[in-house]
Short mmCIF file of C-alpha atoms in Angstrom, two decimals:
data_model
loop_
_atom_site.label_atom_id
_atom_site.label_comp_id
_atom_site.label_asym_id
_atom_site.label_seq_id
_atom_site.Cartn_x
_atom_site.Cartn_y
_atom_site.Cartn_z
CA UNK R 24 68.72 -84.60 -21.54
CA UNK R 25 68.64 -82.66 -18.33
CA UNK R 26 71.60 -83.71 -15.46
CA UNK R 27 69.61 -84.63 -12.16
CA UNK R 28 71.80 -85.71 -9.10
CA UNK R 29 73.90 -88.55 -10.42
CA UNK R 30 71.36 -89.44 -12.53
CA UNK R 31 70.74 -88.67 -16.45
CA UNK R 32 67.10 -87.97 -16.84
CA UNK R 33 65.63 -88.04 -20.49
CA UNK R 34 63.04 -85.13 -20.43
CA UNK R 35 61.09 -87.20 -23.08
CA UNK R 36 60.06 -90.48 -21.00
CA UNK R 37 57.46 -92.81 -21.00
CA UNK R 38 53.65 -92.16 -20.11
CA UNK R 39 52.76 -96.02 -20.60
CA UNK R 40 54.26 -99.19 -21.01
CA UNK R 41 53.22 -98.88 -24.93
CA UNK R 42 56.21 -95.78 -25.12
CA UNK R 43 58.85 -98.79 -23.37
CA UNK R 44 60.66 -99.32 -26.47
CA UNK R 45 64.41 -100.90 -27.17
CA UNK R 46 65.32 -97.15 -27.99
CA UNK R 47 64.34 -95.61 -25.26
CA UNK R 48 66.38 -98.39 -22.92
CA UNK R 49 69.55 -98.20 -24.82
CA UNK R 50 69.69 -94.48 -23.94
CA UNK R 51 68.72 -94.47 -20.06
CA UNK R 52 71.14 -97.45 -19.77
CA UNK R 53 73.80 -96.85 -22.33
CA UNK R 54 73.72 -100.01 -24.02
CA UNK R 55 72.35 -101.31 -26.69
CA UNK R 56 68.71 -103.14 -26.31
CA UNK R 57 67.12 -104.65 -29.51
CA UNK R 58 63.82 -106.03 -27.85
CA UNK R 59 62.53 -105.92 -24.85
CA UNK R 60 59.11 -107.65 -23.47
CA UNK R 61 56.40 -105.28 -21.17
CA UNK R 62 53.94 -107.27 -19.09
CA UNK R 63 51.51 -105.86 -16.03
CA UNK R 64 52.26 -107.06 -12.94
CA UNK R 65 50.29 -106.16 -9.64
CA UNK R 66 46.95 -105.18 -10.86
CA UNK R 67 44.92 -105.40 -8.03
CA UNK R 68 47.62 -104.14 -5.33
CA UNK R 69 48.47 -101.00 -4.05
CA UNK R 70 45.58 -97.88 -3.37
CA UNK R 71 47.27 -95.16 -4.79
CA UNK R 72 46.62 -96.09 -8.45
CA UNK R 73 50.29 -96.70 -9.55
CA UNK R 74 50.79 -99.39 -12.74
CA UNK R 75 53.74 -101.76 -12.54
CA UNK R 76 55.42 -103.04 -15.66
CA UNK R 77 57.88 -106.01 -15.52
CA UNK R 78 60.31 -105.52 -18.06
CA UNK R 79 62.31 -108.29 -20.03
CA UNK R 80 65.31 -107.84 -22.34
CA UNK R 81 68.45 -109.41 -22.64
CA UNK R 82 67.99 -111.97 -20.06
CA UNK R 83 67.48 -109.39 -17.85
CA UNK R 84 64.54 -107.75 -15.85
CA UNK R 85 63.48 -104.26 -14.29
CA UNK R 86 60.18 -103.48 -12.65
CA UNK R 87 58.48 -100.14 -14.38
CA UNK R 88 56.25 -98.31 -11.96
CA UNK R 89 54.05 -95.28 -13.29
CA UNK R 90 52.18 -92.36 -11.59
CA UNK R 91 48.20 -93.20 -11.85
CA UNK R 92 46.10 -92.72 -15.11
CA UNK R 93 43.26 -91.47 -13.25
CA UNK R 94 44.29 -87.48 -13.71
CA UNK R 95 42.84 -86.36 -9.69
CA UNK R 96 44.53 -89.19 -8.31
CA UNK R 97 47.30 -88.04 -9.64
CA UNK R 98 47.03 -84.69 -9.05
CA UNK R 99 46.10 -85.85 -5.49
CA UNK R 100 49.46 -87.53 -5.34
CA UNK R 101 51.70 -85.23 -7.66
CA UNK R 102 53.84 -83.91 -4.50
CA UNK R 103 53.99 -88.18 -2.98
CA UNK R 104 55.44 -89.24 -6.83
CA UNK R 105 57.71 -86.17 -6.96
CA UNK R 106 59.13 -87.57 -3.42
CA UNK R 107 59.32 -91.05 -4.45
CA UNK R 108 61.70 -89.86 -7.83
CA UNK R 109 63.78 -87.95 -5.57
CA UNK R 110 64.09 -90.59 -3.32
CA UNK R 111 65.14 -93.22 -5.58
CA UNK R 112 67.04 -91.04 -7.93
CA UNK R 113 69.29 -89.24 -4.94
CA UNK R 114 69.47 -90.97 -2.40
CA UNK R 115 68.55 -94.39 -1.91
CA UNK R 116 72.01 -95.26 -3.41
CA UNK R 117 74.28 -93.30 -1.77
CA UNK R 118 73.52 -94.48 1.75
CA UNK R 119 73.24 -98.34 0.83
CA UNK R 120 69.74 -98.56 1.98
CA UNK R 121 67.06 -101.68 2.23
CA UNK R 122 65.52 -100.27 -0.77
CA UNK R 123 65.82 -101.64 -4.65
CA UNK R 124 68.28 -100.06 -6.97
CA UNK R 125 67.01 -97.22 -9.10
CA UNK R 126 67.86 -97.05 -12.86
CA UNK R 127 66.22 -93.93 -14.32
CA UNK R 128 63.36 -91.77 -12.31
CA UNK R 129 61.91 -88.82 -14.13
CA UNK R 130 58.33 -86.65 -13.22
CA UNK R 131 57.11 -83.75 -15.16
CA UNK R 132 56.31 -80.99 -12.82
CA UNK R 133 53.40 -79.93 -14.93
CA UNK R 134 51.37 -83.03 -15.37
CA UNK R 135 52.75 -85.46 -12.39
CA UNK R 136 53.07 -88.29 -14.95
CA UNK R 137 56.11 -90.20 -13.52
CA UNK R 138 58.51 -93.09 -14.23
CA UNK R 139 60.91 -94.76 -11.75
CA UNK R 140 62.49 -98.04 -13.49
CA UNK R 141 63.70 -100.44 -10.55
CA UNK R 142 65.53 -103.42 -9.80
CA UNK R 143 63.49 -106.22 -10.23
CA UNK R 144 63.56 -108.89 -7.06
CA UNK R 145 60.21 -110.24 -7.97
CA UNK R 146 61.92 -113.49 -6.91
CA UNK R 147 61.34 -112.03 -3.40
CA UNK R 148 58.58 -113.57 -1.02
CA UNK R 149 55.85 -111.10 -0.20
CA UNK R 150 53.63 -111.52 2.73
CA UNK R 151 49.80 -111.10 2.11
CA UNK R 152 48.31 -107.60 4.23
CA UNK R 153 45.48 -109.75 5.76
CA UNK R 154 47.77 -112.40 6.78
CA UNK R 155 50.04 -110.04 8.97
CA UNK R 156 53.85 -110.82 9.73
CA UNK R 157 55.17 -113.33 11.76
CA UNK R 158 57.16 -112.73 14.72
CA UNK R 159 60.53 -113.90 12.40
CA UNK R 160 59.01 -111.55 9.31
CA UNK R 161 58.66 -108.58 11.49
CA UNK R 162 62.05 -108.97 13.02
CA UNK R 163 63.61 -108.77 10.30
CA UNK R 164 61.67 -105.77 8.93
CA UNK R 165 62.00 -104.17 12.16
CA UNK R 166 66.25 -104.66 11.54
CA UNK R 167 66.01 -103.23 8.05
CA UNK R 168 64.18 -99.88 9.61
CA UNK R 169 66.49 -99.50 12.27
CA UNK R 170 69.21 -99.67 9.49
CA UNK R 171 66.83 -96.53 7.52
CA UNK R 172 67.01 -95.05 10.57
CA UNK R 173 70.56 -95.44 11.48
CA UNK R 174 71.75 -94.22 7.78
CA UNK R 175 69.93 -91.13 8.74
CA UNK R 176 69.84 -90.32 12.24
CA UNK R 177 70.28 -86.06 12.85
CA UNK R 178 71.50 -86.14 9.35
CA UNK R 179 72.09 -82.84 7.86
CA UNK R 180 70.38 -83.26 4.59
CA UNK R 181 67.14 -84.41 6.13
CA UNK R 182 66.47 -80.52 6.02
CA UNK R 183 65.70 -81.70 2.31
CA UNK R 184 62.68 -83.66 3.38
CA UNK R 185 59.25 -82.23 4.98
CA UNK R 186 58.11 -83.40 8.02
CA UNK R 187 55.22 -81.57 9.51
CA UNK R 188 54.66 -79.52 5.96
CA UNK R 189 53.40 -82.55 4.63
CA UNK R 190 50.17 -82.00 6.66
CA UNK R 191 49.34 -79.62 3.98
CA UNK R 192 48.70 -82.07 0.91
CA UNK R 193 45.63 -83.07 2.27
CA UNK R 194 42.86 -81.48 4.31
CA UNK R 195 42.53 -83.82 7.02
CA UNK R 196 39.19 -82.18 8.77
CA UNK R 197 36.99 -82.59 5.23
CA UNK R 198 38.19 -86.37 4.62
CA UNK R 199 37.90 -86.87 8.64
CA UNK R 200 34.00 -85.96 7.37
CA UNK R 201 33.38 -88.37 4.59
CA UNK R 202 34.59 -91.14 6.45
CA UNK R 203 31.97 -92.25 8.15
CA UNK R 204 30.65 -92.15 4.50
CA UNK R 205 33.54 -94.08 3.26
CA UNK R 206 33.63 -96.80 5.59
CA UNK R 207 29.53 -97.62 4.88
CA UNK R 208 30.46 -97.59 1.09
CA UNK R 209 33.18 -100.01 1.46
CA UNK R 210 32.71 -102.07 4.52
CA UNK R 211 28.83 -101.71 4.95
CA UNK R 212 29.74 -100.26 8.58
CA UNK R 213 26.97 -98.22 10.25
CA UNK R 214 29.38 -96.25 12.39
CA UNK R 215 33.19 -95.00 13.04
CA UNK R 216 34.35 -97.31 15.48
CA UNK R 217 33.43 -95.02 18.60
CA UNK R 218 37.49 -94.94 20.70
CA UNK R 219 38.62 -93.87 16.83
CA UNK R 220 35.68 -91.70 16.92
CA UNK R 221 37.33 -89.81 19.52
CA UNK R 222 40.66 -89.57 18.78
CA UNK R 223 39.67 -88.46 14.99
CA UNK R 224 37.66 -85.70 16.56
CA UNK R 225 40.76 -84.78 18.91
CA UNK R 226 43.51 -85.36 15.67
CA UNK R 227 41.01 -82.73 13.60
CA UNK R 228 41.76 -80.17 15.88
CA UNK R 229 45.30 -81.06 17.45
CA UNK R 230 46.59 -82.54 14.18
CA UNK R 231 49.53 -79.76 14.11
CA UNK R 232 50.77 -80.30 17.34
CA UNK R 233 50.54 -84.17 17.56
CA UNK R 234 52.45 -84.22 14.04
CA UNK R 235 54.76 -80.99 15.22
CA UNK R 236 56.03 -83.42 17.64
CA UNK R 237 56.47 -86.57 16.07
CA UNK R 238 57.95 -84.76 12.49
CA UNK R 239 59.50 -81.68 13.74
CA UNK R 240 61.50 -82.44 16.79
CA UNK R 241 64.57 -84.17 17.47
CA UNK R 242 66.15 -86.88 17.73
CA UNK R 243 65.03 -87.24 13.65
CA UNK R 244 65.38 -89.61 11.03
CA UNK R 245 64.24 -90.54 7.42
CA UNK R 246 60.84 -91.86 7.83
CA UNK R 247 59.23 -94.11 5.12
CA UNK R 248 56.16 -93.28 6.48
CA UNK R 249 54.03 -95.75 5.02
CA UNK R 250 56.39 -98.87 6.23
CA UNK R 251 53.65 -101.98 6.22
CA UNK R 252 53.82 -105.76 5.34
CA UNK R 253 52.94 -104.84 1.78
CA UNK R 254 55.31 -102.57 0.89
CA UNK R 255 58.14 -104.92 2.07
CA UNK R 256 59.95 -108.17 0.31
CA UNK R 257 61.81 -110.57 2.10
CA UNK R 258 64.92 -112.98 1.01
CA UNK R 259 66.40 -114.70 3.44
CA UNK R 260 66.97 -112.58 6.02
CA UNK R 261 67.22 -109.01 3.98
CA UNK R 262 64.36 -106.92 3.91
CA UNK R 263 63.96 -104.43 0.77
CA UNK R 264 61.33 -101.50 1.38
CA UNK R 265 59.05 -100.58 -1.71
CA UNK R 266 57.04 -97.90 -2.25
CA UNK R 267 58.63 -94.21 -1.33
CA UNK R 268 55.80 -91.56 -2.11
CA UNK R 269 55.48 -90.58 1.60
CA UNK R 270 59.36 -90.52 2.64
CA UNK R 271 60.33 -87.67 4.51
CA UNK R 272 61.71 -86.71 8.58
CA UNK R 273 60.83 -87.02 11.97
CA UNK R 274 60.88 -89.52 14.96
CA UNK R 275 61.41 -92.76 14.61
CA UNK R 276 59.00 -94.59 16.70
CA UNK R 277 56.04 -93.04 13.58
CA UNK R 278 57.55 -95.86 11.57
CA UNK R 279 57.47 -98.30 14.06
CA UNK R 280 53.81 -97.80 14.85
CA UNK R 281 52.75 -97.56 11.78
CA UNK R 282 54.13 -101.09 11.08
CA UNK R 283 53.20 -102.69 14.23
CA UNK R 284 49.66 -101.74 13.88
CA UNK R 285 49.26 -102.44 10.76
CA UNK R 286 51.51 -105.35 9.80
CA UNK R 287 50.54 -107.98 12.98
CA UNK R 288 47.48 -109.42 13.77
CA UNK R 289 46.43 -107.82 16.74
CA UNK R 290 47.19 -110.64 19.11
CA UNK R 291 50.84 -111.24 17.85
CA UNK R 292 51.08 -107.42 18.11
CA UNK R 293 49.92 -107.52 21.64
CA UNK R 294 52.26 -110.61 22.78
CA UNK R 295 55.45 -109.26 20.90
CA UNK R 296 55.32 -105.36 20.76
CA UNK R 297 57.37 -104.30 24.04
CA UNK R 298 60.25 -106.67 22.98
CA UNK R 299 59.95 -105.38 19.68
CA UNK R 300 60.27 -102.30 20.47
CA UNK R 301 63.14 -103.42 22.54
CA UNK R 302 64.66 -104.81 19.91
CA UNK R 303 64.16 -101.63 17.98
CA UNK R 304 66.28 -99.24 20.35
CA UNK R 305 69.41 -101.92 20.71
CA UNK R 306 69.36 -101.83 17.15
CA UNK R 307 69.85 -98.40 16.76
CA UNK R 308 72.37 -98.14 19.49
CA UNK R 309 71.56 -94.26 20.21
CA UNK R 310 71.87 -92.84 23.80
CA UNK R 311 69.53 -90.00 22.84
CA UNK R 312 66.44 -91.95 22.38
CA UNK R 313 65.83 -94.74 25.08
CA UNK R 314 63.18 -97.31 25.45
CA UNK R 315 60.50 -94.52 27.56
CA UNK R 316 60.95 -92.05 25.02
CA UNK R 317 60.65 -94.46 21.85
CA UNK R 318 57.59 -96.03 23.63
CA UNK R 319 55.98 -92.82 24.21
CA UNK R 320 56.26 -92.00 20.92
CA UNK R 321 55.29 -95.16 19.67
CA UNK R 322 51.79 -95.18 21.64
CA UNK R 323 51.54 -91.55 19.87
CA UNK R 324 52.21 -92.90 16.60
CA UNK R 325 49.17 -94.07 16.19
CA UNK R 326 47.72 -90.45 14.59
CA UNK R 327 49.89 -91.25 11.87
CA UNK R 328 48.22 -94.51 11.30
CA UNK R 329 44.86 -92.92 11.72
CA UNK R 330 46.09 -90.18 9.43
CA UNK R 331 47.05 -92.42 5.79
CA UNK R 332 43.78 -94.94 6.96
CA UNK R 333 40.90 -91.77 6.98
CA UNK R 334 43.20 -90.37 3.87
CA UNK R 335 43.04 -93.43 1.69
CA UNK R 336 39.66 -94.82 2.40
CA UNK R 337 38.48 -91.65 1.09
CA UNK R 338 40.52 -90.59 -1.25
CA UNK R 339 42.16 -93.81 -2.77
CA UNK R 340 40.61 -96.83 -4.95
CA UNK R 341 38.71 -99.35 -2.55
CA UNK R 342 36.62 -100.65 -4.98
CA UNK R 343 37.96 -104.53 -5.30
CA UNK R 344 36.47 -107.40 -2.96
CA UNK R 345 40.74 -107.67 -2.28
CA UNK R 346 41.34 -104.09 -1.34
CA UNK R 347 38.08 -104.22 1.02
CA UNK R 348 39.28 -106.90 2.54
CA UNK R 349 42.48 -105.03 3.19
CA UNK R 350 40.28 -101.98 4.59
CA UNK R 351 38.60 -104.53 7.44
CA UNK R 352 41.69 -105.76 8.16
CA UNK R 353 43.63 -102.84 8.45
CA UNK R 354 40.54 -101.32 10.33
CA UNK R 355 40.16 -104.36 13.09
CA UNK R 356 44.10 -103.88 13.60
CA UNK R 357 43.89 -99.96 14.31
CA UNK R 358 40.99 -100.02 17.02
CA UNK R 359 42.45 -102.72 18.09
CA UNK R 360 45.90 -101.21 18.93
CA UNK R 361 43.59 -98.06 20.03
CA UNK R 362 41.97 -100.44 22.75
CA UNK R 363 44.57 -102.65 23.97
CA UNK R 364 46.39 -98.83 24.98
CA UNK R 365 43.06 -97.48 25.95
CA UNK R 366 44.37 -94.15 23.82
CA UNK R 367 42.19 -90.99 24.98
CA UNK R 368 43.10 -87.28 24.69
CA UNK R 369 43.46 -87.53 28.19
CA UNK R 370 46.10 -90.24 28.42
CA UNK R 371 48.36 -88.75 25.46
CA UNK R 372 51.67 -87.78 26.81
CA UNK R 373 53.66 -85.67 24.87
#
């Protein structure tokens, strides 16, 4: 075994749910299983090619979540999984975060096969992507990110996490050229959508200062960076995030954005998203970031949207009528955000 954090990591894990065996459980959990039960769960969710395992022993249940099978994607996403394990496995816990409890996380550095296995709250209602959130639903998420945000805020040990480095995992300019490729493949579309248009031609050239800004520059935070409808569960009125890969630092409006746009229809988004973002600044009580400042960053946000949409219609698995669906929607929602603000190069403010 190799020490890791707080954790105890056994350097010969799982690479499938076949390798989940009573043996293996007793040892990450220091107890003793004598059978346990591994079923797939969430086959056709999720673009980035992960496989989730529910697993059943004693009475008890865990959720198992591996890196993809597919050996580019995971390549592609060695350096998100890597962040995701160090998330879960250092930190999550120790700042009593909206997240699920981590009980073993482990990647090899060579291959990017990875394990995390999670607290299971499958009991926890989910809201459907091309539904969107309710005004209530996105309240409450909205509370649960100011309290990510709060746990973190000018922390020292975000100097742990990237923020603008990340813009070196993927070549933004060559995906920004298949798109228009990508989005005839999966949504039969003749044309990029000509306001994104634009503002993908402007973020191919200005993509280091726009994200310089928004990941580099204080007042920081943790970002999830990928905080949408899906990657949420509600109970009651607590909020647990899912899906770490893309955590790391910057301002806190990019998470706010990136949920707004993509999580609300675009009417509700429309009606709701000043007081929202209201409701966003009480929350997190700070005197260095007002409502002007978190709005300006929030109508800049939107590069990060446009950023992980060009990225995974590309790169990721589209290939279901479900996860096409998902594209449209998610697609309608961005130009429509892009509209409402009439977003140009020339109306950016900085």
């Amino acid at each position: 075994m190799v020490s890791w954090g707080s954790k105890i990591c056994v350097v010969d894990f799982p690479k499938n749910s076949d390798e989940i065996t009573p043996a293996w459980l007793s040892q990450v959990l220091n107890r003793t299983v004598s059978v346990c039960d591994v079923t797939r769960i969430g086959m056709d969710e999720g673009f980035t090619g992960a496989e989730l395992f529910r697993v059943v022993f004693d009475g008890e249940s865990m959720v198992a979540k591996f890196s993809p099978k597919d050996v580019d994607l995971r390549s592609n996403l060695h350096s998100a999984n890597a962040r995701e394990v160090q998330f879960y496995s250092r930190f999550a816990q120790d700042h009593s975060l909206p997240a699920p409890k981590c009980f073993y996380g482990h990647i090899d550095s060579q291959t990017g096969s990875s394990i995390l296995l999670l607290e299971d709250i499958g009991t926890a209602r989910a809201v459907p992507f091309v539904q969107g959130c309710t005004l209530a639903d996105a309240t409450c998420a909205v509370d649960a990110l100011a309290q990510l945000h709060r746990a973190f805020w000018n922390d020292p040990i975000l100097e742990e996490f990237q923020g603008v480095e990340t813009l070196e995992e993927f070549d933004f300019a060559s995906v920004w050229a298949k798109y228009p490729a990508a989005l005839t493949r999966i949504l039969g579309l003749d044309a990029v959508p000509d306001r994104l248009m634009l503002l993908g031609d402007y973020f191919v050239d200005q993509r280091h200062e726009v994200f310089s800004h928004l990941l580099n520059f204080a007042p920081m935070t943790l970002l999830h960076r990928d905080f949408q409808v899906d990657n949420l569960l509600f109970q009651k009125d607590a909020v647990s995030i899912l899906d770490w890969q893309f955590v790391g630092k910057g301002r806190g409006a990019y998470d706010l954005a990136y949920f707004l746009i993509s999580s609300m229809t675009p009417k509700a988004r429309k009606l709701h998203e000043r007081d929202i973002v209201a409701q966003y600044v009480a929350a997190l009580g700070r005197d260095d970031y007002g409502f002007e400042a978190c709005w300006r960053d929030y109508i800049l946000g939107v590069f990060g949207k446009i950023n992980v949409t060009v990225i995974a219609s590309v790169l990721y698995d589209n290939d279901t009528p479900n996860k096409r669906t998902w594209r449209q929607a998610d697609l309608e929602r961005l130009t429509a955000f892009c509209d409402d603000h009439q977003i140009s190069p020339e109306t950016l403010v900085f």
